[in-house]
Amino acid sequence: MCRIGAIKSLNYVHPSQALLLMQSQQKGHDNSGFAMVMHDLGGIFEGYKHLPTLSLACTDEGLKVAEDMLHAAGFQRVLQWVPEVNDKPGLDINAMPNYVFETFDYPKHIKKSSQKEKEELLLDMRLNLRAALEDDEMGFVYSFWPDVVTLKEIGDPRDIGTYFNLWEADSKFTARVITAQCRQNTNYDIVRYAAHPFFLQGFTALANGENTFYQKNKEFQRKLHRGYIGFESDSQCFLYTLHYVHRQLGWPLSYYKHVITPLPFEEIGHRDDAQELQAIRQSLSHLEINGPNTIIGVLPDNTLFTCCDAKKLRPIVVGRSSDTVVFSSEVCGINEILPDRDWETDIYPNEREIVVIDNNLEVQRWKQ
Amino acid sequence: METMKIHDITPNDLPWKIRYDASRCTLCGSCVAACSFRAIAPKVERRRMVFSEGDFPEPKTRFSAIPVIRQVHSIKNYCRGCGICEKVCPNDAIGPLRNVDNRHSIVTRCLAGDSVKRGGRKNLESTSRTLDRLRVGRISQMTDPSLDAQRHTFDLLAPFGRILPPGKLPFAVGADGKLQTTGQSPPVRWIYPVIIGDMSIGALSWRMWEGVAMATAYLNEECGLPVRMCSGEGGVPVRLLKSKYLKYMILQIASGHFGWNRILKAMPHMTEDPAGVLIKIGQGAKPGDGGLLMAQKVAEHIQAIRGVPKADLLSPPNHQGLYSIEESVQKMFLSMNAAFKFRVPVAIKVAASATSVSVFNNLVRDPYNIVGGFFLDGIDGGTGAAHEVSLDHTGHPIVSKLRDCYLAAVTQGRQGQIPLWAAGGLGKTGDLAADAFKMMCLGANGVFTGKLILQMAGCVGNDMGRCNACNTGLCPAGITTQEPALAHRLDPEKVAQNIVNYYLAMDQELKKLMAPIGNSSLPVGRSDALVSTDRAVAERLQIQYVC
């Protein structure tokens, strides 16, 4: 069973913390990979929060294709960070030749456009890049978004940490929100895109479980938005539903839970908002999830949240100190990161709530 | 020696022969009295008997008149093989035997100059069903814990009514951050996914109808299963229209418009809205023909309810006077939706035919969101009476047609907007839960069933040509007859009890199928849960092939 985790802090945190968080749950994963998404970046990216950063793993040829496309589209590179890799023998890692994190300035013609127009352009650019690099596996574009970087790799998480020199904390590569998972996709083909967390237009989601409504979700989502592609993993559906409900339909986050795990009809009947809840349930029945799941999500404003399936078949714990909140599949992960916290205040979310952490680390528990 | 008349009908020309053992018969007369078809009759035979009275053999012969039971050699009163004689015989002296050499379909047409009419079931291809080549193949593994059918809660409900796409829901975010409804949306009822199919009050005996209605009420009020019953086209007794039980009834209107006048007249007096309205565009087993209620079954109360004389009543498959599907949609809009002030969902029922997907596509794209359900009836469906040639030879199997409709919706991203309901031979093997489950995986929101309900009540007919006399008004089980003596054979309370018990068992079985695939709501569209060992079936239905 895979394990997931997330850290949100008032201070910038190095990915080594995420590695430690996942390392302590090592027995729960199969060492097939490690992936993380960092939001609200610090270090070298801190000064470029308003500009999009491309997260790319590629071949030399792929890099050239991607850069040519970006330049042709009018994007100008303002920052490039290539992690120093430690390619020592014996590491269990299936690495790509290049890992590139590049920050770009918007094309001139769009600089004065609305935020929404910029967001659509960034998505189109990422989709185009992905399509162009798909041949011969020239490259994998994980995210292209302001203040977000993504790293995904196949192999043993410890070795991946060693390869990217992530065990040693420094101040260059940090973020206030880091979500991570230690496992490659195991239900379907093992491909780099399949590793959690998944990202789309500022939204990140990762999950621990099995979406038995995958086929239904996928068949429905494919027609909803051009960005809903890939479907390399059944959990990708959770991200697309989050994006659809919150961004496309413009509904408050609290309704996400009503969409994915609707209340039974009997309970809906007793609610004051029965009319709305029933309409949601019937219109979005194809976005429902079934099967065991815990979902962790990040919104574009860096809000972090978690919720579970309707029967609470997968675990999640929320631990916190004054400046940090940690989500973890197992409490041992939190013990590693926040050994001195008051564990009596740990939250074990139930099947009918969303636990939300805002940017002041205020914890809210929303009953469905 | 008598002159041989080659064209005389003998039992060997008929589908069933009567097996009779005079030595076991006590001449009680039960079989003759019970045979509703008058296919057997008492007769006196001249018998020669050899006997000896003295101490030594001294054979003598005697002729005497002996009463026996004989099969009637009549093309009108032929034996249907229902086996009622066998059921009532105290001595096992009589019973029907299938006649493989029968010439029935030929001699009937030759003698009467008319087509063969039959009630009941389809006789061709009766042994092979696509549904039986499908298995629920997705069993949960360690990463996918199964649910517990006994312990966990399941939501076994299906929508009846037009579902708006999410973007069209009349929602606005209020000041409190909650969604608020700001406009109208079509009515939707969430009901049990197995509807009691449309069998009219003329097709069934009043006692059968009463039994089904009782079962429906009991299932709703005592068992908590919101099962709905469709009235069929025959109209509804006014007393029921005015009663609180109307809320469990789906009223059907069809091309014959039988009883519709009375329904409209009763509207001001209705205390409840009906569960829905179903408009029949085409018919399952006989898409080219139409349902048939023979004059024999048009009893006085049927004449009153339908407002017709005692005559054969054909319910044609197409809306008379309608030019196109658009027009029929318009008709629904004008008549039913408006009549019930948009409180009652209106669905349509069509025959599974080569064109049903076109009809579905047309309706799903309708910008006014009028149609609240697409009922699709396959070749094995249909009510109790039609010309045999229609029953056996017209129509389309339901499985692939339902799948086509679902995939057509998927292609347009409109799945679920018009709920799909399917029928036609479901539950033929007795396992309705399995059939319903598989149909849902293929895209149905729910199913409806008619003939299985008859089987629950005690119908003795089958797909091998046994009985199938629903059209004659002589149903030996009292299910599809208006003859008081026959109808009284049926105990409505027992009918209701059987239906209720079957539904309870089926409900349990549905959960038993949902649990291992990890579903707590209906598995609509979960084609990944199905596998087939037949490559052609797998390819056609776009599901996994296993061997």
Short mmCIF file of C-alpha atoms in Angstrom, two decimals, chain B residues 251-536:
data_model
loop_
_atom_site.label_atom_id
_atom_site.label_comp_id
_atom_site.label_asym_id
_atom_site.label_seq_id
_atom_site.Cartn_x
_atom_site.Cartn_y
_atom_site.Cartn_z
CA LEU B 251 -48.36 6.04 -15.89
CA GLN B 252 -47.87 4.92 -19.43
CA ILE B 253 -49.27 6.61 -22.49
CA ALA B 254 -48.87 5.01 -25.86
CA SER B 255 -50.08 5.09 -29.38
CA GLY B 256 -53.42 3.55 -28.54
CA HIS B 257 -54.03 6.25 -25.93
CA PHE B 258 -55.98 3.67 -23.97
CA GLY B 259 -57.48 5.04 -20.82
CA TRP B 260 -55.78 8.35 -21.20
CA ASN B 261 -59.02 10.27 -21.23
CA ARG B 262 -59.83 8.92 -17.79
CA ILE B 263 -56.40 9.76 -16.47
CA LEU B 264 -56.73 13.34 -17.64
CA LYS B 265 -60.19 13.62 -16.18
CA ALA B 266 -58.94 12.29 -12.86
CA MET B 267 -56.13 14.83 -12.65
CA PRO B 268 -58.00 17.42 -10.62
CA HIS B 269 -58.84 14.72 -8.08
CA MET B 270 -55.36 13.29 -7.71
CA THR B 271 -54.00 13.61 -4.22
CA GLU B 272 -50.53 12.46 -5.27
CA ASP B 273 -48.45 12.95 -8.36
CA PRO B 274 -47.65 9.76 -10.23
CA ALA B 275 -44.06 8.51 -9.98
CA GLY B 276 -43.55 9.36 -13.61
CA VAL B 277 -44.95 9.23 -17.07
CA LEU B 278 -43.67 6.79 -19.67
CA ILE B 279 -44.47 7.45 -23.29
CA LYS B 280 -44.14 4.40 -25.46
CA ILE B 281 -42.77 5.10 -28.91
CA GLY B 282 -41.95 1.56 -29.98
CA GLN B 283 -42.31 -1.87 -28.51
CA GLY B 284 -39.82 -4.43 -27.50
CA ALA B 285 -40.65 -7.76 -28.96
CA LYS B 286 -42.60 -6.41 -31.86
CA PRO B 287 -41.23 -3.12 -33.06
CA GLY B 288 -42.88 -3.48 -36.43
CA ASP B 289 -46.24 -4.54 -35.18
CA GLY B 290 -47.79 -3.63 -31.90
CA GLY B 291 -49.16 -5.17 -28.77
CA LEU B 292 -52.36 -7.04 -29.12
CA LEU B 293 -55.18 -7.41 -26.67
CA MET B 294 -57.55 -9.94 -28.11
CA ALA B 295 -61.27 -9.34 -27.79
CA GLN B 296 -61.53 -12.35 -25.47
CA LYS B 297 -59.63 -10.38 -22.86
CA VAL B 298 -61.51 -7.11 -23.26
CA ALA B 299 -63.81 -7.67 -20.33
CA GLU B 300 -66.38 -5.17 -19.19
CA HIS B 301 -64.17 -3.39 -16.75
CA ILE B 302 -61.44 -3.16 -19.39
CA GLN B 303 -63.92 -1.63 -21.80
CA ALA B 304 -64.83 0.88 -19.15
CA ILE B 305 -61.27 1.79 -18.24
CA ARG B 306 -60.11 2.07 -21.82
CA GLY B 307 -63.31 3.48 -23.20
CA VAL B 308 -63.49 0.93 -26.01
CA PRO B 309 -65.92 -1.68 -27.32
CA LYS B 310 -65.24 -5.41 -27.00
CA ALA B 311 -62.90 -5.80 -29.93
CA ASP B 312 -59.30 -6.75 -30.63
CA LEU B 313 -57.18 -3.83 -29.50
CA LEU B 314 -53.94 -3.16 -31.26
CA SER B 315 -51.45 -0.81 -29.70
CA PRO B 316 -49.33 0.18 -32.65
CA PRO B 317 -45.62 0.78 -32.20
CA ASN B 318 -45.58 4.30 -33.58
CA HIS B 319 -47.34 7.35 -32.40
CA GLN B 320 -50.20 7.78 -34.76
CA GLY B 321 -50.07 11.15 -36.36
CA LEU B 322 -46.48 11.79 -35.38
CA TYR B 323 -43.99 12.63 -38.01
CA SER B 324 -40.69 12.40 -36.20
CA ILE B 325 -38.93 12.00 -32.91
CA GLU B 326 -38.73 15.76 -32.60
CA GLU B 327 -42.45 15.87 -32.90
CA SER B 328 -42.92 13.23 -30.27
CA VAL B 329 -40.63 15.18 -27.97
CA GLN B 330 -42.75 18.20 -28.64
CA LYS B 331 -45.84 16.22 -27.82
CA MET B 332 -44.39 15.13 -24.52
CA PHE B 333 -43.47 18.67 -23.76
CA LEU B 334 -46.90 19.97 -24.54
CA SER B 335 -48.92 17.24 -22.97
CA MET B 336 -47.35 15.52 -20.02
CA ASN B 337 -44.79 17.94 -18.69
CA ALA B 338 -47.20 20.80 -18.90
CA ALA B 339 -50.12 18.80 -17.55
CA PHE B 340 -48.25 17.95 -14.39
CA LYS B 341 -46.66 21.40 -14.22
CA PHE B 342 -43.13 20.01 -14.59
CA ARG B 343 -43.35 18.13 -11.31
CA VAL B 344 -43.39 14.67 -12.84
CA PRO B 345 -40.55 13.21 -14.91
CA VAL B 346 -41.53 12.10 -18.39
CA ALA B 347 -39.58 9.32 -20.07
CA ILE B 348 -39.94 7.51 -23.35
CA LYS B 349 -39.76 3.84 -24.21
CA VAL B 350 -38.53 2.63 -27.54
CA ALA B 351 -37.83 -0.72 -29.08
CA ALA B 352 -34.24 -1.84 -29.35
CA SER B 353 -33.82 -1.61 -33.06
CA ALA B 354 -31.23 -0.54 -35.57
CA THR B 355 -32.40 3.04 -35.16
CA SER B 356 -32.73 3.36 -31.41
CA VAL B 357 -29.30 4.96 -31.02
CA SER B 358 -30.32 7.68 -33.46
CA VAL B 359 -33.38 8.34 -31.39
CA PHE B 360 -31.31 8.47 -28.23
CA ASN B 361 -28.76 10.83 -29.78
CA ASN B 362 -31.56 13.05 -30.87
CA LEU B 363 -33.06 13.24 -27.43
CA VAL B 364 -29.82 13.66 -25.55
CA ARG B 365 -29.05 16.74 -27.62
CA ASP B 366 -32.47 18.27 -27.07
CA PRO B 367 -31.77 21.74 -25.66
CA TYR B 368 -34.99 21.85 -23.66
CA ASN B 369 -34.05 18.89 -21.47
CA ILE B 370 -37.45 17.34 -21.80
CA VAL B 371 -36.94 13.60 -21.84
CA GLY B 372 -36.39 12.20 -18.37
CA GLY B 373 -35.44 8.66 -19.26
CA PHE B 374 -34.77 6.39 -22.19
CA PHE B 375 -36.40 3.01 -21.78
CA LEU B 376 -35.10 0.46 -24.22
CA ASP B 377 -36.85 -2.87 -24.70
CA GLY B 378 -35.08 -5.70 -26.48
CA ILE B 379 -36.24 -8.55 -28.60
CA ASP B 380 -36.95 -10.79 -25.64
CA GLY B 381 -39.19 -8.19 -24.07
CA GLY B 382 -42.76 -7.34 -24.75
CA THR B 383 -46.13 -8.04 -23.28
CA GLY B 384 -48.14 -11.16 -23.53
CA ALA B 385 -49.58 -11.15 -27.01
CA ALA B 386 -48.56 -10.67 -30.58
CA HIS B 387 -48.34 -12.38 -33.88
CA GLU B 388 -45.87 -15.19 -33.55
CA VAL B 389 -43.84 -13.98 -36.48
CA SER B 390 -43.27 -10.64 -34.71
CA LEU B 391 -42.48 -12.20 -31.39
CA ASP B 392 -39.90 -14.52 -32.79
CA HIS B 393 -38.34 -12.54 -35.58
CA THR B 394 -38.37 -8.80 -34.99
CA GLY B 395 -36.34 -6.62 -32.69
CA HIS B 396 -32.82 -6.32 -31.51
CA PRO B 397 -31.07 -7.94 -28.57
CA ILE B 398 -30.95 -5.53 -25.68
CA VAL B 399 -27.36 -5.93 -24.51
CA SER B 400 -25.45 -4.47 -27.44
CA LYS B 401 -28.10 -1.85 -28.12
CA LEU B 402 -28.00 -0.59 -24.58
CA ARG B 403 -24.23 -0.50 -24.76
CA ASP B 404 -24.39 1.45 -28.01
CA CYS B 405 -26.62 4.06 -26.42
CA TYR B 406 -24.36 4.41 -23.41
CA LEU B 407 -21.24 4.72 -25.52
CA ALA B 408 -23.00 7.27 -27.73
CA ALA B 409 -23.55 9.33 -24.60
CA VAL B 410 -19.94 8.81 -23.49
CA THR B 411 -18.67 10.03 -26.84
CA GLN B 412 -20.56 13.25 -26.33
CA GLY B 413 -19.69 13.54 -22.65
CA ARG B 414 -23.38 13.39 -21.83
CA GLN B 415 -23.61 10.12 -19.95
CA GLY B 416 -26.22 10.11 -17.24
CA GLN B 417 -28.10 13.12 -18.54
CA ILE B 418 -30.89 10.92 -19.86
CA PRO B 419 -31.04 7.88 -17.59
CA LEU B 420 -30.96 4.63 -19.54
CA TRP B 421 -33.32 1.86 -18.55
CA ALA B 422 -33.20 -1.48 -20.31
CA ALA B 423 -35.24 -4.64 -20.51
CA GLY B 424 -35.89 -7.62 -22.70
CA GLY B 425 -35.23 -11.10 -21.45
CA LEU B 426 -33.65 -9.98 -18.20
CA GLY B 427 -34.06 -12.48 -15.43
CA LYS B 428 -34.86 -15.21 -17.91
CA THR B 429 -32.69 -17.64 -16.02
CA GLY B 430 -34.22 -16.55 -12.75
CA ASP B 431 -31.21 -14.46 -11.71
CA LEU B 432 -32.42 -10.95 -12.22
CA ALA B 433 -29.80 -9.50 -9.89
CA ALA B 434 -26.97 -10.78 -12.05
CA ASP B 435 -28.57 -9.61 -15.26
CA ALA B 436 -29.41 -6.19 -13.82
CA PHE B 437 -25.89 -5.81 -12.47
CA LYS B 438 -24.30 -6.63 -15.79
CA MET B 439 -26.62 -4.29 -17.64
CA MET B 440 -25.68 -1.50 -15.26
CA CYS B 441 -21.99 -2.17 -15.78
CA LEU B 442 -22.66 -1.79 -19.48
CA GLY B 443 -24.31 1.57 -18.90
CA ALA B 444 -27.91 1.10 -17.80
CA ASN B 445 -29.07 3.18 -14.87
CA GLY B 446 -31.68 0.59 -14.13
CA VAL B 447 -33.73 -2.19 -15.64
CA PHE B 448 -37.38 -3.09 -15.89
CA THR B 449 -38.91 -6.49 -16.09
CA GLY B 450 -42.33 -7.86 -16.85
CA LYS B 451 -42.31 -11.53 -17.63
CA LEU B 452 -40.22 -12.41 -14.61
CA ILE B 453 -42.90 -10.79 -12.47
CA LEU B 454 -45.38 -13.18 -14.07
CA GLN B 455 -43.05 -16.05 -13.29
CA MET B 456 -42.93 -14.92 -9.68
CA ALA B 457 -46.71 -14.99 -9.59
CA GLY B 458 -46.79 -18.58 -10.80
CA CYS B 459 -46.78 -18.37 -14.60
CA VAL B 460 -45.99 -21.79 -16.05
CA GLY B 461 -44.93 -20.58 -19.50
CA ASN B 462 -41.40 -20.86 -20.74
CA ASP B 463 -39.20 -20.13 -23.73
CA MET B 464 -39.58 -23.62 -25.09
CA GLY B 465 -43.15 -23.01 -26.14
CA ARG B 466 -44.79 -24.20 -22.98
CA CYS B 467 -48.15 -22.53 -22.38
CA ASN B 468 -47.57 -19.08 -23.93
CA ALA B 469 -51.28 -18.53 -24.16
CA CYS B 470 -51.47 -15.06 -22.59
CA ASN B 471 -53.30 -13.86 -25.67
CA THR B 472 -56.19 -16.26 -25.36
CA GLY B 473 -57.65 -15.03 -22.15
CA LEU B 474 -57.48 -18.60 -20.89
CA CYS B 475 -54.36 -18.34 -18.74
CA PRO B 476 -54.45 -21.49 -16.63
CA ALA B 477 -52.70 -19.69 -13.78
CA GLY B 478 -55.21 -16.86 -13.70
CA ILE B 479 -52.51 -14.29 -14.45
CA THR B 480 -53.42 -13.05 -17.90
CA THR B 481 -57.11 -13.73 -18.09
CA GLN B 482 -60.30 -11.88 -17.41
CA GLU B 483 -62.33 -15.08 -16.96
CA PRO B 484 -63.56 -14.95 -13.36
CA ALA B 485 -63.23 -18.68 -12.84
CA LEU B 486 -59.61 -18.68 -14.00
CA ALA B 487 -58.66 -15.42 -12.31
CA HIS B 488 -59.86 -16.82 -9.02
CA ARG B 489 -57.19 -19.50 -9.23
CA LEU B 490 -54.71 -16.77 -8.42
CA ASP B 491 -54.26 -15.60 -4.87
CA PRO B 492 -53.30 -11.90 -5.02
CA GLU B 493 -51.76 -12.01 -1.57
CA LYS B 494 -49.56 -14.92 -2.54
CA VAL B 495 -48.56 -13.02 -5.70
CA ALA B 496 -47.61 -10.00 -3.62
CA GLN B 497 -45.71 -12.15 -1.15
CA ASN B 498 -43.72 -13.85 -3.91
CA ILE B 499 -42.81 -10.56 -5.57
CA VAL B 500 -41.79 -8.98 -2.28
CA ASN B 501 -39.67 -11.96 -1.33
CA TYR B 502 -38.03 -12.09 -4.73
CA TYR B 503 -37.18 -8.39 -4.52
CA LEU B 504 -35.70 -8.80 -1.08
CA ALA B 505 -33.54 -11.67 -2.27
CA MET B 506 -32.52 -9.73 -5.34
CA ASP B 507 -31.63 -6.69 -3.26
CA GLN B 508 -29.32 -8.85 -1.20
CA GLU B 509 -27.79 -10.35 -4.31
CA LEU B 510 -27.16 -6.97 -5.88
CA LYS B 511 -25.17 -6.02 -2.80
CA LYS B 512 -23.32 -9.31 -2.98
CA LEU B 513 -22.22 -8.34 -6.45
CA MET B 514 -21.43 -4.72 -5.59
CA ALA B 515 -19.29 -5.51 -2.59
CA PRO B 516 -16.51 -7.45 -4.30
CA ILE B 517 -16.00 -4.81 -6.97
CA GLY B 518 -15.84 -2.14 -4.29
CA ASN B 519 -18.99 -0.22 -5.13
CA SER B 520 -21.38 1.29 -2.67
CA SER B 521 -23.49 2.97 -5.30
CA LEU B 522 -24.78 1.37 -8.49
CA PRO B 523 -22.06 0.24 -10.91
CA VAL B 524 -23.37 2.28 -13.84
CA GLY B 525 -20.79 2.31 -16.61
CA ARG B 526 -18.37 0.05 -14.75
CA SER B 527 -17.60 -1.96 -17.86
CA ASP B 528 -14.16 -2.61 -16.39
CA ALA B 529 -15.87 -4.91 -13.90
CA LEU B 530 -17.04 -7.25 -16.64
CA VAL B 531 -15.13 -9.83 -18.65
CA SER B 532 -16.23 -12.17 -21.37
CA THR B 533 -14.92 -15.51 -22.47
CA ASP B 534 -16.35 -14.85 -25.88
CA ARG B 535 -14.08 -12.70 -27.99
CA ALA B 536 -16.85 -11.46 -30.25
#
